[in-house]
Amino acid sequence: MSDPIISSSEITPKHLYLTRRDFIKAAGAAAAGLALAACGLAPAGKTAAPAAATPQITPAGEAPNSFEEITHYNNYYEFTTDKEEVAGLAKSFATSPWQVEVSGLVNRPGKFSVADLVKRYPPEERIYRLRCVETWSMVIPWLGFPLARLLKDVEPASDARYVRFETIYKPDEMPGQKQSFYPWPYQEGLRLDEAMHDLTLLATGLYGGELPAQSGGGIRLVVPWKYGFKSIKAIVKIELTAEQPATLWNSIAPDEYGFYANVNPQVDHPRWSQSMEHRIGEPGRRETLLFNGYAEQVAHLYDGMDLRVNF
Ligand code: MTE
C-alpha cells in the first residue's frame, strides 16, 4: 500500500518538475539503469545517469499532473460549469488578503487571515491523488497544513461532532452564483474525526507557489480519499456542529451524492460506474482504488459502517 505523503525536504521547485512525457522517459531510463545495476552489468566506474531533474513522484510511482493541467481543467461552479473556462473567468478574482472565520462549538472561536495561518502552520508539500465523482483524476502537489492543527488550537467543545465549511459568496465576481438553481453558498461537511485525520489538508498553495483562484485560493480543503466535490474551495467559514451539516450536492441530489462520498469502485453512481477513471494526460483508463488508494490510512474510520448505505 502506498504512502502518499512526501516530506517537504523532498520538494522539487516547480520549474524542475518534469513534464509527464519527460517523466515517463526518465522513469523508463531510471528503471533500465536499476535493472542493469541489479544484474551487475553497469559499466565499471559508471552508475546510471541521473535524470536532468529528479522527478517528483509519489511512492506509488505516479507523476504529478502538470501545472497547466491542474489549473486549466477545473470544477468551480461559482464561475462556470465549463471546466476549461474557469481559469479565464477567475483571473481577476482576488485571493489575498483572505480571512476564515472559525465558529460554533469551539472554546476559542476566531477570525484568521491566511497570511497568519501560514506563519503559524508552515505549509508542507503533500502530493495527493484527486478523484472527481465524474470519473476523471489527477495527481496534485499541494502546499498546505493539516486542518487538525487549526482545529486543535480552537479547541472543539465536547459536543462537537461535525465540521461545516462554506465558500465565499460574491455573485458580482462569481457569475455562476447568479444561477439560482444552486443553493449558494457552496457548503460541505466532514465528521470531526475525518476532519482531524492527518491526510485532511487546508491547502494554501500549489506546485510550491500560491494557490491560484481557479484552484480554490485563498484557502481550500483537500480530502484525498473522498470524491473531489468534498474538497471545497475558497473557504470563508468553518463551523463546528453537533448535527451533520447540509452539503450542496447532497441537498440537490441525495440519491447521487452522499454525505460521506468516499471513493469506492464498488458503489456506482446511479448514472455511471465508478470502477474506472481517466487520469488526465494519460491515454485509456485505469482502475479506481478503494478510498482512492488511501485505505490503509483511513479505512478504520468506517469500521462497522455499511459503505453502500453511507455512500
Ligand atoms: N468548491 C467550490 N466552492 N465550488 C465547486 O464547484 N467543485 C468541486 C471541488 N470543490 C467545487 C468545489 C469538485 S466537483 C471538484 S472535482 C474539485 O473541487 C475540483 O478541484 P480542482 O478544480 O482544483 O481540480
Short mmCIF file of C-alpha atoms and ligand atoms in Angstrom, two decimals:
data_model
loop_
_atom_site.label_atom_id
_atom_site.label_comp_id
_atom_site.label_asym_id
_atom_site.label_seq_id
_atom_site.Cartn_x
_atom_site.Cartn_y
_atom_site.Cartn_z
CA MET A 1 0.00 0.00 0.00
CA SER A 2 1.40 3.35 -0.96
CA ASP A 3 2.02 6.14 1.47
CA PRO A 4 1.05 9.33 -0.37
CA ILE A 5 2.82 11.78 1.90
CA ILE A 6 6.05 13.24 0.65
CA SER A 7 8.08 15.29 3.06
CA SER A 8 8.81 18.94 2.37
CA SER A 9 12.53 18.11 2.28
CA GLU A 10 11.87 16.30 -0.98
CA ILE A 11 10.23 19.28 -2.64
CA THR A 12 11.35 19.97 -6.16
CA PRO A 13 10.79 23.57 -7.28
CA LYS A 14 8.03 23.99 -9.84
CA HIS A 15 10.36 24.67 -12.75
CA LEU A 16 12.22 21.43 -12.08
CA TYR A 17 9.21 19.18 -12.26
CA LEU A 18 9.28 17.13 -15.39
CA THR A 19 6.51 17.18 -17.89
CA ARG A 20 4.55 13.94 -17.98
CA ARG A 21 6.25 12.81 -21.16
CA ASP A 22 9.72 13.58 -19.73
CA PHE A 23 8.73 11.81 -16.55
CA ILE A 24 7.75 8.66 -18.37
CA LYS A 25 11.02 8.74 -20.33
CA ALA A 26 13.07 9.43 -17.18
CA ALA A 27 11.26 6.73 -15.23
CA GLY A 28 11.96 4.27 -18.03
CA ALA A 29 15.64 5.24 -18.12
CA ALA A 30 15.93 5.01 -14.35
CA ALA A 31 14.25 1.60 -14.35
CA ALA A 32 16.60 0.40 -17.08
CA GLY A 33 19.58 1.73 -15.09
CA LEU A 34 18.41 -0.04 -11.96
CA ALA A 35 17.89 -3.29 -13.81
CA LEU A 36 21.43 -3.13 -15.20
CA ALA A 37 22.89 -2.30 -11.81
CA ALA A 38 20.98 -5.11 -10.18
CA CYS A 39 22.42 -7.55 -12.74
CA GLY A 40 25.92 -6.20 -12.16
CA LEU A 41 26.10 -5.06 -15.77
CA ALA A 42 26.66 -1.34 -15.19
CA PRO A 43 30.00 -0.41 -16.74
CA ALA A 44 32.78 -0.13 -14.14
CA GLY A 45 33.07 3.32 -12.59
CA LYS A 46 29.76 4.37 -14.03
CA THR A 47 26.36 4.49 -12.47
CA ALA A 48 23.15 5.07 -14.29
CA ALA A 49 22.98 8.71 -15.37
CA PRO A 50 20.51 10.64 -13.21
CA ALA A 51 17.66 12.36 -14.98
CA ALA A 52 18.26 16.09 -15.59
CA ALA A 53 15.91 16.85 -12.72
CA THR A 54 14.78 14.31 -10.17
CA PRO A 55 11.18 13.54 -11.00
CA GLN A 56 8.90 14.18 -8.05
CA ILE A 57 6.86 11.03 -7.74
CA THR A 58 4.59 9.54 -5.18
CA PRO A 59 5.78 6.27 -3.70
CA ALA A 60 3.17 4.63 -5.91
CA GLY A 61 5.22 5.86 -8.85
CA GLU A 62 2.69 8.37 -10.09
CA ALA A 63 3.82 11.59 -11.72
CA PRO A 64 2.03 14.79 -10.76
CA ASN A 65 -0.09 16.38 -13.43
CA SER A 66 1.38 19.50 -14.98
CA PHE A 67 0.64 22.94 -13.54
CA GLU A 68 -1.18 23.70 -16.78
CA GLU A 69 -3.45 20.65 -16.47
CA ILE A 70 -4.18 21.30 -12.79
CA THR A 71 -5.07 24.96 -13.35
CA HIS A 72 -6.94 24.74 -16.66
CA TYR A 73 -9.31 21.85 -16.08
CA ASN A 74 -11.32 22.81 -13.00
CA ASN A 75 -14.67 22.27 -11.40
CA TYR A 76 -15.77 25.55 -9.86
CA TYR A 77 -19.47 26.13 -10.39
CA GLU A 78 -19.35 29.60 -8.81
CA PHE A 79 -17.64 30.67 -12.05
CA THR A 80 -18.96 28.27 -14.69
CA THR A 81 -19.73 24.60 -15.30
CA ASP A 82 -17.25 24.61 -18.21
CA LYS A 83 -14.00 23.22 -16.77
CA GLU A 84 -11.82 24.85 -19.40
CA GLU A 85 -13.35 28.31 -18.89
CA VAL A 86 -12.84 28.55 -15.11
CA ALA A 87 -9.25 29.84 -15.24
CA GLY A 88 -10.16 32.73 -17.53
CA LEU A 89 -13.20 33.77 -15.51
CA ALA A 90 -11.31 33.54 -12.20
CA LYS A 91 -8.34 35.53 -13.46
CA SER A 92 -9.14 38.77 -11.63
CA PHE A 93 -10.71 37.16 -8.55
CA ALA A 94 -8.69 38.41 -5.54
CA THR A 95 -7.41 35.61 -3.30
CA SER A 96 -5.38 37.81 -0.96
CA PRO A 97 -5.94 39.12 1.66
CA TRP A 98 -8.24 36.28 2.73
CA GLN A 99 -9.94 35.57 6.04
CA VAL A 100 -11.54 32.47 7.51
CA GLU A 101 -13.89 32.53 10.46
CA VAL A 102 -13.90 29.53 12.80
CA SER A 103 -17.03 29.37 14.93
CA GLY A 104 -19.65 27.12 16.50
CA LEU A 105 -18.84 24.50 19.13
CA VAL A 106 -15.29 25.63 19.93
CA ASN A 107 -13.82 27.22 23.05
CA ARG A 108 -11.64 29.65 21.12
CA PRO A 109 -13.53 30.95 18.05
CA GLY A 110 -11.80 33.48 15.85
CA LYS A 111 -11.17 35.09 12.50
CA PHE A 112 -7.85 34.18 10.94
CA SER A 113 -6.07 35.62 7.93
CA VAL A 114 -4.47 33.09 5.61
CA ALA A 115 -1.24 35.09 5.92
CA ASP A 116 -1.27 34.43 9.69
CA LEU A 117 -2.25 30.79 9.28
CA VAL A 118 0.72 30.02 7.04
CA LYS A 119 3.05 31.71 9.55
CA ARG A 120 1.57 29.67 12.36
CA TYR A 121 1.44 26.38 10.45
CA PRO A 122 4.23 26.39 7.85
CA PRO A 123 2.86 24.68 4.74
CA GLU A 124 4.23 21.29 3.78
CA GLU A 125 4.06 19.71 0.36
CA ARG A 126 1.56 16.86 0.00
CA ILE A 127 1.24 15.09 -3.32
CA TYR A 128 -2.25 13.61 -3.42
CA ARG A 129 -4.43 11.86 -5.95
CA LEU A 130 -7.69 13.71 -6.65
CA ARG A 131 -10.58 11.62 -7.99
CA CYS A 132 -13.61 13.51 -9.22
CA VAL A 133 -17.01 11.83 -8.93
CA GLU A 134 -17.30 12.41 -12.71
CA THR A 135 -14.50 9.75 -13.17
CA TRP A 136 -11.51 11.91 -14.09
CA SER A 137 -8.49 12.14 -11.81
CA MET A 138 -5.20 13.96 -11.32
CA VAL A 139 -2.14 13.91 -9.05
CA ILE A 140 -1.61 17.30 -7.42
CA PRO A 141 1.31 18.67 -5.40
CA TRP A 142 -0.45 20.84 -2.83
CA LEU A 143 1.09 23.09 -0.22
CA GLY A 144 -0.86 23.22 3.00
CA PHE A 145 -1.22 22.25 6.63
CA PRO A 146 -3.36 19.62 8.35
CA LEU A 147 -6.79 21.01 9.28
CA ALA A 148 -6.26 19.20 12.61
CA ARG A 149 -3.66 21.78 13.63
CA LEU A 150 -6.13 24.64 13.37
CA LEU A 151 -8.95 22.62 14.95
CA LYS A 152 -6.80 21.68 17.96
CA ASP A 153 -5.93 25.33 18.50
CA VAL A 154 -9.57 26.46 18.51
CA GLU A 155 -10.40 23.64 20.98
CA PRO A 156 -13.52 21.76 19.86
CA ALA A 157 -16.17 21.60 22.61
CA SER A 158 -17.11 18.15 23.90
CA ASP A 159 -20.39 18.11 21.93
CA ALA A 160 -18.76 18.97 18.56
CA ARG A 161 -19.24 16.05 16.12
CA TYR A 162 -19.02 17.61 12.63
CA VAL A 163 -17.26 20.38 10.77
CA ARG A 164 -19.11 22.52 8.25
CA PHE A 165 -17.31 24.55 5.55
CA GLU A 166 -18.66 27.42 3.49
CA THR A 167 -17.34 29.05 0.31
CA ILE A 168 -17.29 32.82 -0.19
CA TYR A 169 -20.46 34.36 -1.67
CA LYS A 170 -19.65 37.12 -4.17
CA PRO A 171 -22.12 36.95 -7.07
CA ASP A 172 -20.76 40.17 -8.59
CA GLU A 173 -17.40 38.47 -9.09
CA MET A 174 -18.51 34.86 -9.46
CA PRO A 175 -21.00 34.75 -12.34
CA GLY A 176 -22.16 31.20 -11.59
CA GLN A 177 -23.54 32.38 -8.24
CA LYS A 178 -26.18 34.31 -10.20
CA GLN A 179 -27.62 30.93 -11.27
CA SER A 180 -30.38 30.43 -8.73
CA PHE A 181 -30.56 26.66 -9.43
CA TYR A 182 -27.73 26.02 -6.97
CA PRO A 183 -28.24 26.76 -3.26
CA TRP A 184 -25.28 29.11 -2.82
CA PRO A 185 -23.02 29.44 -0.99
CA TYR A 186 -21.36 26.05 -1.65
CA GLN A 187 -21.11 24.15 1.59
CA GLU A 188 -19.53 20.89 2.62
CA GLY A 189 -19.01 18.89 5.78
CA LEU A 190 -16.93 16.21 7.47
CA ARG A 191 -17.28 14.18 10.60
CA LEU A 192 -14.93 15.59 13.26
CA ASP A 193 -12.68 12.50 13.22
CA GLU A 194 -12.36 12.75 9.41
CA ALA A 195 -11.51 16.43 9.78
CA MET A 196 -8.87 15.60 12.40
CA HIS A 197 -7.20 12.93 10.21
CA ASP A 198 -3.67 13.88 9.23
CA LEU A 199 -4.38 13.47 5.49
CA THR A 200 -7.06 16.19 5.64
CA LEU A 201 -5.40 19.34 4.41
CA LEU A 202 -6.14 23.03 4.23
CA ALA A 203 -4.32 23.93 1.03
CA THR A 204 -2.82 27.37 0.53
CA GLY A 205 -0.54 26.64 -2.39
CA LEU A 206 0.19 24.54 -5.43
CA TYR A 207 3.45 23.42 -7.04
CA GLY A 208 5.48 25.31 -4.43
CA GLY A 209 3.71 28.61 -5.16
CA GLU A 210 0.46 30.40 -4.38
CA LEU A 211 -2.93 28.77 -4.72
CA PRO A 212 -4.45 30.14 -7.94
CA ALA A 213 -8.02 31.43 -7.78
CA GLN A 214 -9.32 28.62 -10.01
CA SER A 215 -7.78 26.04 -7.66
CA GLY A 216 -9.59 27.44 -4.62
CA GLY A 217 -7.47 30.33 -3.33
CA GLY A 218 -7.35 31.96 -0.72
CA ILE A 219 -7.73 28.57 1.04
CA ARG A 220 -9.40 25.23 0.24
CA LEU A 221 -9.97 21.83 1.74
CA VAL A 222 -8.33 18.69 0.31
CA VAL A 223 -9.66 15.31 1.46
CA PRO A 224 -7.86 12.88 -0.85
CA TRP A 225 -9.84 9.69 -0.07
CA LYS A 226 -13.18 11.31 -0.93
CA TYR A 227 -14.64 12.40 -4.26
CA GLY A 228 -13.37 15.83 -5.28
CA PHE A 229 -16.61 17.65 -4.51
CA LYS A 230 -15.86 17.30 -0.77
CA SER A 231 -12.69 19.39 -1.31
CA ILE A 232 -14.44 22.75 -1.07
CA LYS A 233 -12.73 25.84 -2.48
CA ALA A 234 -12.40 29.46 -1.30
CA ILE A 235 -13.44 28.75 2.29
CA VAL A 236 -14.53 31.70 4.46
CA LYS A 237 -16.34 29.84 7.26
CA ILE A 238 -15.54 26.74 9.28
CA GLU A 239 -18.16 25.86 11.85
CA LEU A 240 -18.16 23.00 14.37
CA THR A 241 -21.59 21.49 14.90
CA ALA A 242 -23.33 18.73 16.83
CA GLU A 243 -25.52 17.68 13.86
CA GLN A 244 -24.46 16.51 10.41
CA PRO A 245 -24.40 19.65 8.23
CA ALA A 246 -26.23 20.00 4.93
CA THR A 247 -23.97 19.92 1.88
CA LEU A 248 -24.62 21.45 -1.53
CA TRP A 249 -24.51 18.30 -3.69
CA ASN A 250 -26.32 16.15 -1.15
CA SER A 251 -29.14 18.67 -0.84
CA ILE A 252 -29.62 18.86 -4.64
CA ALA A 253 -29.36 15.12 -5.39
CA PRO A 254 -29.26 12.97 -2.24
CA ASP A 255 -29.51 9.71 -4.22
CA GLU A 256 -26.41 10.60 -6.25
CA TYR A 257 -24.11 12.36 -3.77
CA GLY A 258 -23.87 11.03 -0.23
CA PHE A 259 -22.54 12.89 2.76
CA TYR A 260 -19.52 10.57 3.04
CA ALA A 261 -18.59 10.45 -0.66
CA ASN A 262 -15.67 8.09 -0.03
CA VAL A 263 -14.10 6.96 -3.29
CA ASN A 264 -15.40 3.43 -3.78
CA PRO A 265 -15.13 1.48 -7.05
CA GLN A 266 -17.77 -0.99 -5.81
CA VAL A 267 -20.50 1.59 -5.29
CA ASP A 268 -21.62 3.03 -8.60
CA HIS A 269 -23.12 6.43 -9.14
CA PRO A 270 -26.75 5.81 -10.18
CA ARG A 271 -25.92 7.10 -13.67
CA TRP A 272 -22.42 5.65 -14.24
CA SER A 273 -19.86 3.13 -12.99
CA GLN A 274 -17.19 4.24 -10.53
CA SER A 275 -14.89 1.27 -11.15
CA MET A 276 -12.54 3.05 -13.59
CA GLU A 277 -11.15 6.53 -14.05
CA HIS A 278 -9.43 8.67 -16.65
CA ARG A 279 -6.19 10.14 -15.32
CA ILE A 280 -5.89 13.48 -17.11
CA GLY A 281 -2.94 13.38 -19.52
CA GLU A 282 -2.93 9.59 -19.78
CA PRO A 283 -4.38 7.50 -22.60
CA GLY A 284 -7.06 4.99 -21.67
CA ARG A 285 -8.50 4.36 -18.25
CA ARG A 286 -7.18 2.89 -15.01
CA GLU A 287 -8.83 1.15 -12.09
CA THR A 288 -10.21 3.27 -9.29
CA LEU A 289 -8.90 2.27 -5.86
CA LEU A 290 -10.95 1.94 -2.68
CA PHE A 291 -10.65 5.18 -0.70
CA ASN A 292 -8.69 6.46 -3.72
CA GLY A 293 -5.70 4.35 -2.64
CA TYR A 294 -5.65 5.63 0.96
CA ALA A 295 -7.45 2.64 2.55
CA GLU A 296 -4.55 1.77 4.82
CA GLN A 297 -4.71 5.22 6.40
CA VAL A 298 -8.47 5.79 6.57
CA ALA A 299 -10.48 2.54 6.36
CA HIS A 300 -10.62 2.28 10.18
CA LEU A 301 -12.70 5.47 10.29
CA TYR A 302 -15.57 3.47 8.77
CA ASP A 303 -15.31 0.20 10.74
CA GLY A 304 -18.74 -1.36 11.13
CA MET A 305 -20.38 1.01 8.65
CA ASP A 306 -22.18 -0.22 5.53
CA LEU A 307 -20.45 1.77 2.78
CA ARG A 308 -23.39 1.19 0.42
CA VAL A 309 -25.78 2.85 2.84
CA ASN A 310 -23.33 5.51 4.00
CA PHE A 311 -22.09 6.26 0.47
N1 MTE B 1 -15.66 24.05 -4.39
C1 MTE B 1 -16.48 25.04 -4.73
N2 MTE B 1 -16.63 26.09 -3.92
N3 MTE B 1 -17.19 25.02 -5.91
C2 MTE B 1 -17.11 23.95 -6.76
O1 MTE B 1 -17.78 23.95 -7.80
N4 MTE B 1 -16.11 21.75 -7.19
C3 MTE B 1 -15.67 20.52 -6.51
C4 MTE B 1 -14.44 20.80 -5.63
N5 MTE B 1 -14.62 22.00 -4.85
C5 MTE B 1 -16.25 22.87 -6.40
C6 MTE B 1 -15.51 22.99 -5.20
C7 MTE B 1 -15.37 19.43 -7.42
S1 MTE B 1 -16.71 18.64 -8.13
C8 MTE B 1 -14.10 19.00 -7.65
S2 MTE B 1 -13.79 17.59 -8.58
C9 MTE B 1 -12.94 19.74 -7.14
O2 MTE B 1 -13.31 20.93 -6.46
C10 MTE B 1 -12.05 20.11 -8.32
O3 MTE B 1 -10.89 20.75 -7.86
P1 MTE B 1 -9.85 21.32 -8.94
O4 MTE B 1 -10.62 22.16 -9.90
O5 MTE B 1 -8.85 22.08 -8.15
O6 MTE B 1 -9.25 20.11 -9.62
#
